[in-house]
Amino acid sequence: MSARERILTGDTPTGNLHIGHWVGSVKRRVELQDQHECFFLIANLHAYTTRADTPQDIHRDCIEVARDALAMGVDPAKAAIFLQSETPALAELTYLFAMLLPFNRVMRNPTLKDELQVKGLADNYSFGFPLYTVGQTADILAFRAHRVPVGEDQVPHLELTREVARRFNKMYCGVPDKAPDEEHEQLGGVFPIPIADVGEVGRLVGTDGVNKMSKSLGNAIHLTDTPKQVKKKIGKIYTGQDSRDPNDPGIIDPEKNPLFQYLDVFVECEDTKRDVRDRYERGDNIGDGEVKMLVADAINALLDPMRERRAAFEDDAVVLDILKQGTARANEATEQTLQMAKEVAGTGFFPRSVRFED
Ligand code: TRP
């Protein structure tokens, strides 16, 4: 990875961040911010896919998500945290990119289908719901980002993004049909073809032991949870059924037990991990209770410094000021891309800039 690569990633503000966000991407962001130009998006428009009727909650969640990212160690001196809704180039590129994608292609996205199913939306989703995936291609391409650190579930969105970039470059920039992805920019394409950089643990299972950890499913451990709440949530994990192989319920597989993913991810001592795993596989009288205690302690040890840092960002005005500065930087970057794109796509007439009032 070259030193000056630009990195873009983001979250839909669903409220407070949880440890699934930490292992899935925030941890990686904190590592990346030292060496790269980083932009961290708060995708508040995407929140309207399911919550358009509670705008004030979304507004508040933007501040919460920023506060939690800062608490987890994102440094505003190094990385820009910014708001999607105050970065107009993103919406404008979404409109343009939506024209480059067959409708059926958008609907084939497995993550999109999954969300519609998990959220029980069947035929009742808004027009904007599938549109958010196109919006995500704009979020990424507007920064001409080369690399997008995300969880595994976001990979289909990255695939869509790559398709949009290829199509745009071919249609409007004369990049030849068979051009290799890495050569698009050299060949005159506005957009690099970005790659998904999937973190070590792409998908942390929730405390229900079934679904991805997610606030809306009520199976998450939040940064704002007290040590006691963490213990309680870990204690409640139901492990019995999930340890069984669905094809052969007689076989108990420790890999199917969500506790073992937590053990792997949060417990640092390799010897402890090996020991616990060995004893469990041998059926050596190690109860889930003992593993749970280990895991809860490890999670609390991770959260403690974050809880402390969070206190420094308690004031909304402090967080809003950081967001405003970050969003100003995001606008600088995306307005430049937008202008390049509009020029070749025939929609550019009057150069402009975005400026916030003091
Ligand atoms: N869809 C992402 C999520 O589920 C949020 C997101 C929006 C995003 N735009 C993005 C992530 C661009 C990475 C890059 O939270």
PDB file of N, CA and C in Angstrom, residues 244-281:
ATOM      1  N   ARG A 244     -24.207 -26.964  17.241  1.00  0.00           N
ATOM      2  CA  ARG A 244     -24.476 -28.200  16.504  1.00  0.00           C
ATOM      3  C   ARG A 244     -24.412 -27.974  15.007  1.00  0.00           C
ATOM      4  N   ASP A 245     -23.841 -28.954  14.341  1.00  0.00           N
ATOM      5  CA  ASP A 245     -23.810 -28.937  12.898  1.00  0.00           C
ATOM      6  C   ASP A 245     -25.243 -29.123  12.386  1.00  0.00           C
ATOM      7  N   PRO A 246     -25.762 -28.176  11.561  1.00  0.00           N
ATOM      8  CA  PRO A 246     -27.155 -28.289  11.114  1.00  0.00           C
ATOM      9  C   PRO A 246     -27.429 -29.584  10.340  1.00  0.00           C
ATOM     10  N   ASN A 247     -26.383 -30.107   9.677  1.00  0.00           N
ATOM     11  CA  ASN A 247     -26.573 -31.335   8.906  1.00  0.00           C
ATOM     12  C   ASN A 247     -26.441 -32.583   9.762  1.00  0.00           C
ATOM     13  N   ASP A 248     -25.830 -32.426  10.914  1.00  0.00           N
ATOM     14  CA  ASP A 248     -25.642 -33.565  11.793  1.00  0.00           C
ATOM     15  C   ASP A 248     -25.643 -33.076  13.242  1.00  0.00           C
ATOM     16  N   PRO A 249     -26.840 -32.918  13.816  1.00  0.00           N
ATOM     17  CA  PRO A 249     -26.967 -32.298  15.135  1.00  0.00           C
ATOM     18  C   PRO A 249     -26.225 -33.046  16.241  1.00  0.00           C
ATOM     19  N   GLY A 250     -25.735 -34.236  15.940  1.00  0.00           N
ATOM     20  CA  GLY A 250     -24.979 -34.966  16.946  1.00  0.00           C
ATOM     21  C   GLY A 250     -23.582 -34.395  17.159  1.00  0.00           C
ATOM     22  N   ILE A 251     -23.101 -33.664  16.154  1.00  0.00           N
ATOM     23  CA  ILE A 251     -21.730 -33.165  16.246  1.00  0.00           C
ATOM     24  C   ILE A 251     -21.702 -31.763  16.861  1.00  0.00           C
ATOM     25  N   ILE A 252     -20.911 -31.611  17.905  1.00  0.00           N
ATOM     26  CA  ILE A 252     -20.743 -30.295  18.519  1.00  0.00           C
ATOM     27  C   ILE A 252     -19.470 -29.677  17.946  1.00  0.00           C
ATOM     28  N   ASP A 253     -19.631 -28.533  17.320  1.00  0.00           N
ATOM     29  CA  ASP A 253     -18.500 -27.889  16.669  1.00  0.00           C
ATOM     30  C   ASP A 253     -18.192 -26.584  17.396  1.00  0.00           C
ATOM     31  N   PRO A 254     -17.037 -26.480  18.078  1.00  0.00           N
ATOM     32  CA  PRO A 254     -16.749 -25.245  18.806  1.00  0.00           C
ATOM     33  C   PRO A 254     -16.712 -24.029  17.891  1.00  0.00           C
ATOM     34  N   GLU A 255     -16.443 -24.251  16.612  1.00  0.00           N
ATOM     35  CA  GLU A 255     -16.416 -23.123  15.684  1.00  0.00           C
ATOM     36  C   GLU A 255     -17.811 -22.532  15.466  1.00  0.00           C
ATOM     37  N   LYS A 256     -18.828 -23.312  15.770  1.00  0.00           N
ATOM     38  CA  LYS A 256     -20.193 -22.799  15.576  1.00  0.00           C
ATOM     39  C   LYS A 256     -20.684 -22.080  16.827  1.00  0.00           C
ATOM     40  N   ASN A 257     -19.890 -22.143  17.850  1.00  0.00           N
ATOM     41  CA  ASN A 257     -20.256 -21.492  19.099  1.00  0.00           C
ATOM     42  C   ASN A 257     -19.743 -20.048  19.050  1.00  0.00           C
ATOM     43  N   PRO A 258     -20.658 -19.063  19.112  1.00  0.00           N
ATOM     44  CA  PRO A 258     -20.224 -17.672  18.952  1.00  0.00           C
ATOM     45  C   PRO A 258     -19.165 -17.265  19.980  1.00  0.00           C
ATOM     46  N   LEU A 259     -19.188 -17.928  21.104  1.00  0.00           N
ATOM     47  CA  LEU A 259     -18.207 -17.587  22.133  1.00  0.00           C
ATOM     48  C   LEU A 259     -16.780 -17.773  21.641  1.00  0.00           C
ATOM     49  N   PHE A 260     -16.602 -18.723  20.744  1.00  0.00           N
ATOM     50  CA  PHE A 260     -15.243 -18.981  20.274  1.00  0.00           C
ATOM     51  C   PHE A 260     -14.749 -17.922  19.304  1.00  0.00           C
ATOM     52  N   GLN A 261     -15.659 -17.304  18.611  1.00  0.00           N
ATOM     53  CA  GLN A 261     -15.226 -16.166  17.801  1.00  0.00           C
ATOM     54  C   GLN A 261     -14.796 -15.022  18.734  1.00  0.00           C
ATOM     55  N   TYR A 262     -15.568 -14.803  19.763  1.00  0.00           N
ATOM     56  CA  TYR A 262     -15.219 -13.745  20.717  1.00  0.00           C
ATOM     57  C   TYR A 262     -13.893 -14.058  21.398  1.00  0.00           C
ATOM     58  N   LEU A 263     -13.714 -15.327  21.741  1.00  0.00           N
ATOM     59  CA  LEU A 263     -12.461 -15.743  22.372  1.00  0.00           C
ATOM     60  C   LEU A 263     -11.282 -15.397  21.457  1.00  0.00           C
ATOM     61  N   ASP A 264     -11.420 -15.762  20.207  1.00  0.00           N
ATOM     62  CA  ASP A 264     -10.352 -15.514  19.235  1.00  0.00           C
ATOM     63  C   ASP A 264     -10.054 -14.036  19.082  1.00  0.00           C
ATOM     64  N   VAL A 265     -11.111 -13.255  19.017  1.00  0.00           N
ATOM     65  CA  VAL A 265     -10.944 -11.854  18.666  1.00  0.00           C
ATOM     66  C   VAL A 265     -10.511 -10.997  19.857  1.00  0.00           C
ATOM     67  N   PHE A 266     -11.059 -11.294  21.024  1.00  0.00           N
ATOM     68  CA  PHE A 266     -10.857 -10.356  22.137  1.00  0.00           C
ATOM     69  C   PHE A 266      -9.843 -10.802  23.180  1.00  0.00           C
ATOM     70  N   VAL A 267      -9.637 -12.103  23.306  1.00  0.00           N
ATOM     71  CA  VAL A 267      -8.655 -12.569  24.286  1.00  0.00           C
ATOM     72  C   VAL A 267      -7.284 -12.535  23.618  1.00  0.00           C
ATOM     73  N   GLU A 268      -6.330 -11.870  24.259  1.00  0.00           N
ATOM     74  CA  GLU A 268      -5.040 -11.680  23.594  1.00  0.00           C
ATOM     75  C   GLU A 268      -4.074 -12.837  23.794  1.00  0.00           C
ATOM     76  N   CYS A 269      -4.153 -13.488  24.950  1.00  0.00           N
ATOM     77  CA  CYS A 269      -3.161 -14.525  25.262  1.00  0.00           C
ATOM     78  C   CYS A 269      -3.415 -15.807  24.458  1.00  0.00           C
ATOM     79  N   GLU A 270      -2.453 -16.126  23.588  1.00  0.00           N
ATOM     80  CA  GLU A 270      -2.610 -17.294  22.706  1.00  0.00           C
ATOM     81  C   GLU A 270      -2.697 -18.600  23.503  1.00  0.00           C
ATOM     82  N   ASP A 271      -1.922 -18.692  24.581  1.00  0.00           N
ATOM     83  CA  ASP A 271      -1.927 -19.919  25.390  1.00  0.00           C
ATOM     84  C   ASP A 271      -3.305 -20.166  26.005  1.00  0.00           C
ATOM     85  N   THR A 272      -3.871 -19.099  26.516  1.00  0.00           N
ATOM     86  CA  THR A 272      -5.203 -19.215  27.112  1.00  0.00           C
ATOM     87  C   THR A 272      -6.200 -19.714  26.081  1.00  0.00           C
ATOM     88  N   LYS A 273      -6.128 -19.121  24.892  1.00  0.00           N
ATOM     89  CA  LYS A 273      -7.062 -19.505  23.831  1.00  0.00           C
ATOM     90  C   LYS A 273      -6.919 -20.982  23.505  1.00  0.00           C
ATOM     91  N   ARG A 274      -5.684 -21.411  23.334  1.00  0.00           N
ATOM     92  CA  ARG A 274      -5.440 -22.797  22.951  1.00  0.00           C
ATOM     93  C   ARG A 274      -5.970 -23.738  24.034  1.00  0.00           C
ATOM     94  N   ASP A 275      -5.646 -23.402  25.263  1.00  0.00           N
ATOM     95  CA  ASP A 275      -6.048 -24.215  26.399  1.00  0.00           C
ATOM     96  C   ASP A 275      -7.570 -24.372  26.471  1.00  0.00           C
ATOM     97  N   VAL A 276      -8.261 -23.261  26.357  1.00  0.00           N
ATOM     98  CA  VAL A 276      -9.724 -23.288  26.443  1.00  0.00           C
ATOM     99  C   VAL A 276     -10.306 -24.142  25.314  1.00  0.00           C
ATOM    100  N   ARG A 277      -9.778 -23.920  24.121  1.00  0.00           N
ATOM    101  CA  ARG A 277     -10.263 -24.638  22.958  1.00  0.00           C
ATOM    102  C   ARG A 277     -10.039 -26.157  23.115  1.00  0.00           C
ATOM    103  N   ASP A 278      -8.837 -26.518  23.567  1.00  0.00           N
ATOM    104  CA  ASP A 278      -8.509 -27.941  23.769  1.00  0.00           C
ATOM    105  C   ASP A 278      -9.465 -28.584  24.757  1.00  0.00           C
ATOM    106  N   ARG A 279      -9.614 -27.903  25.871  1.00  0.00           N
ATOM    107  CA  ARG A 279     -10.469 -28.485  26.913  1.00  0.00           C
ATOM    108  C   ARG A 279     -11.910 -28.615  26.432  1.00  0.00           C
ATOM    109  N   TYR A 280     -12.347 -27.645  25.686  1.00  0.00           N
ATOM    110  CA  TYR A 280     -13.736 -27.666  25.197  1.00  0.00           C
ATOM    111  C   TYR A 280     -13.937 -28.822  24.224  1.00  0.00           C
ATOM    112  N   GLU A 281     -12.969 -28.979  23.324  1.00  0.00           N
ATOM    113  CA  GLU A 281     -13.085 -30.054  22.337  1.00  0.00           C
ATOM    114  C   GLU A 281     -13.050 -31.420  22.980  1.00  0.00           C
TER     115      GLU A 281
END
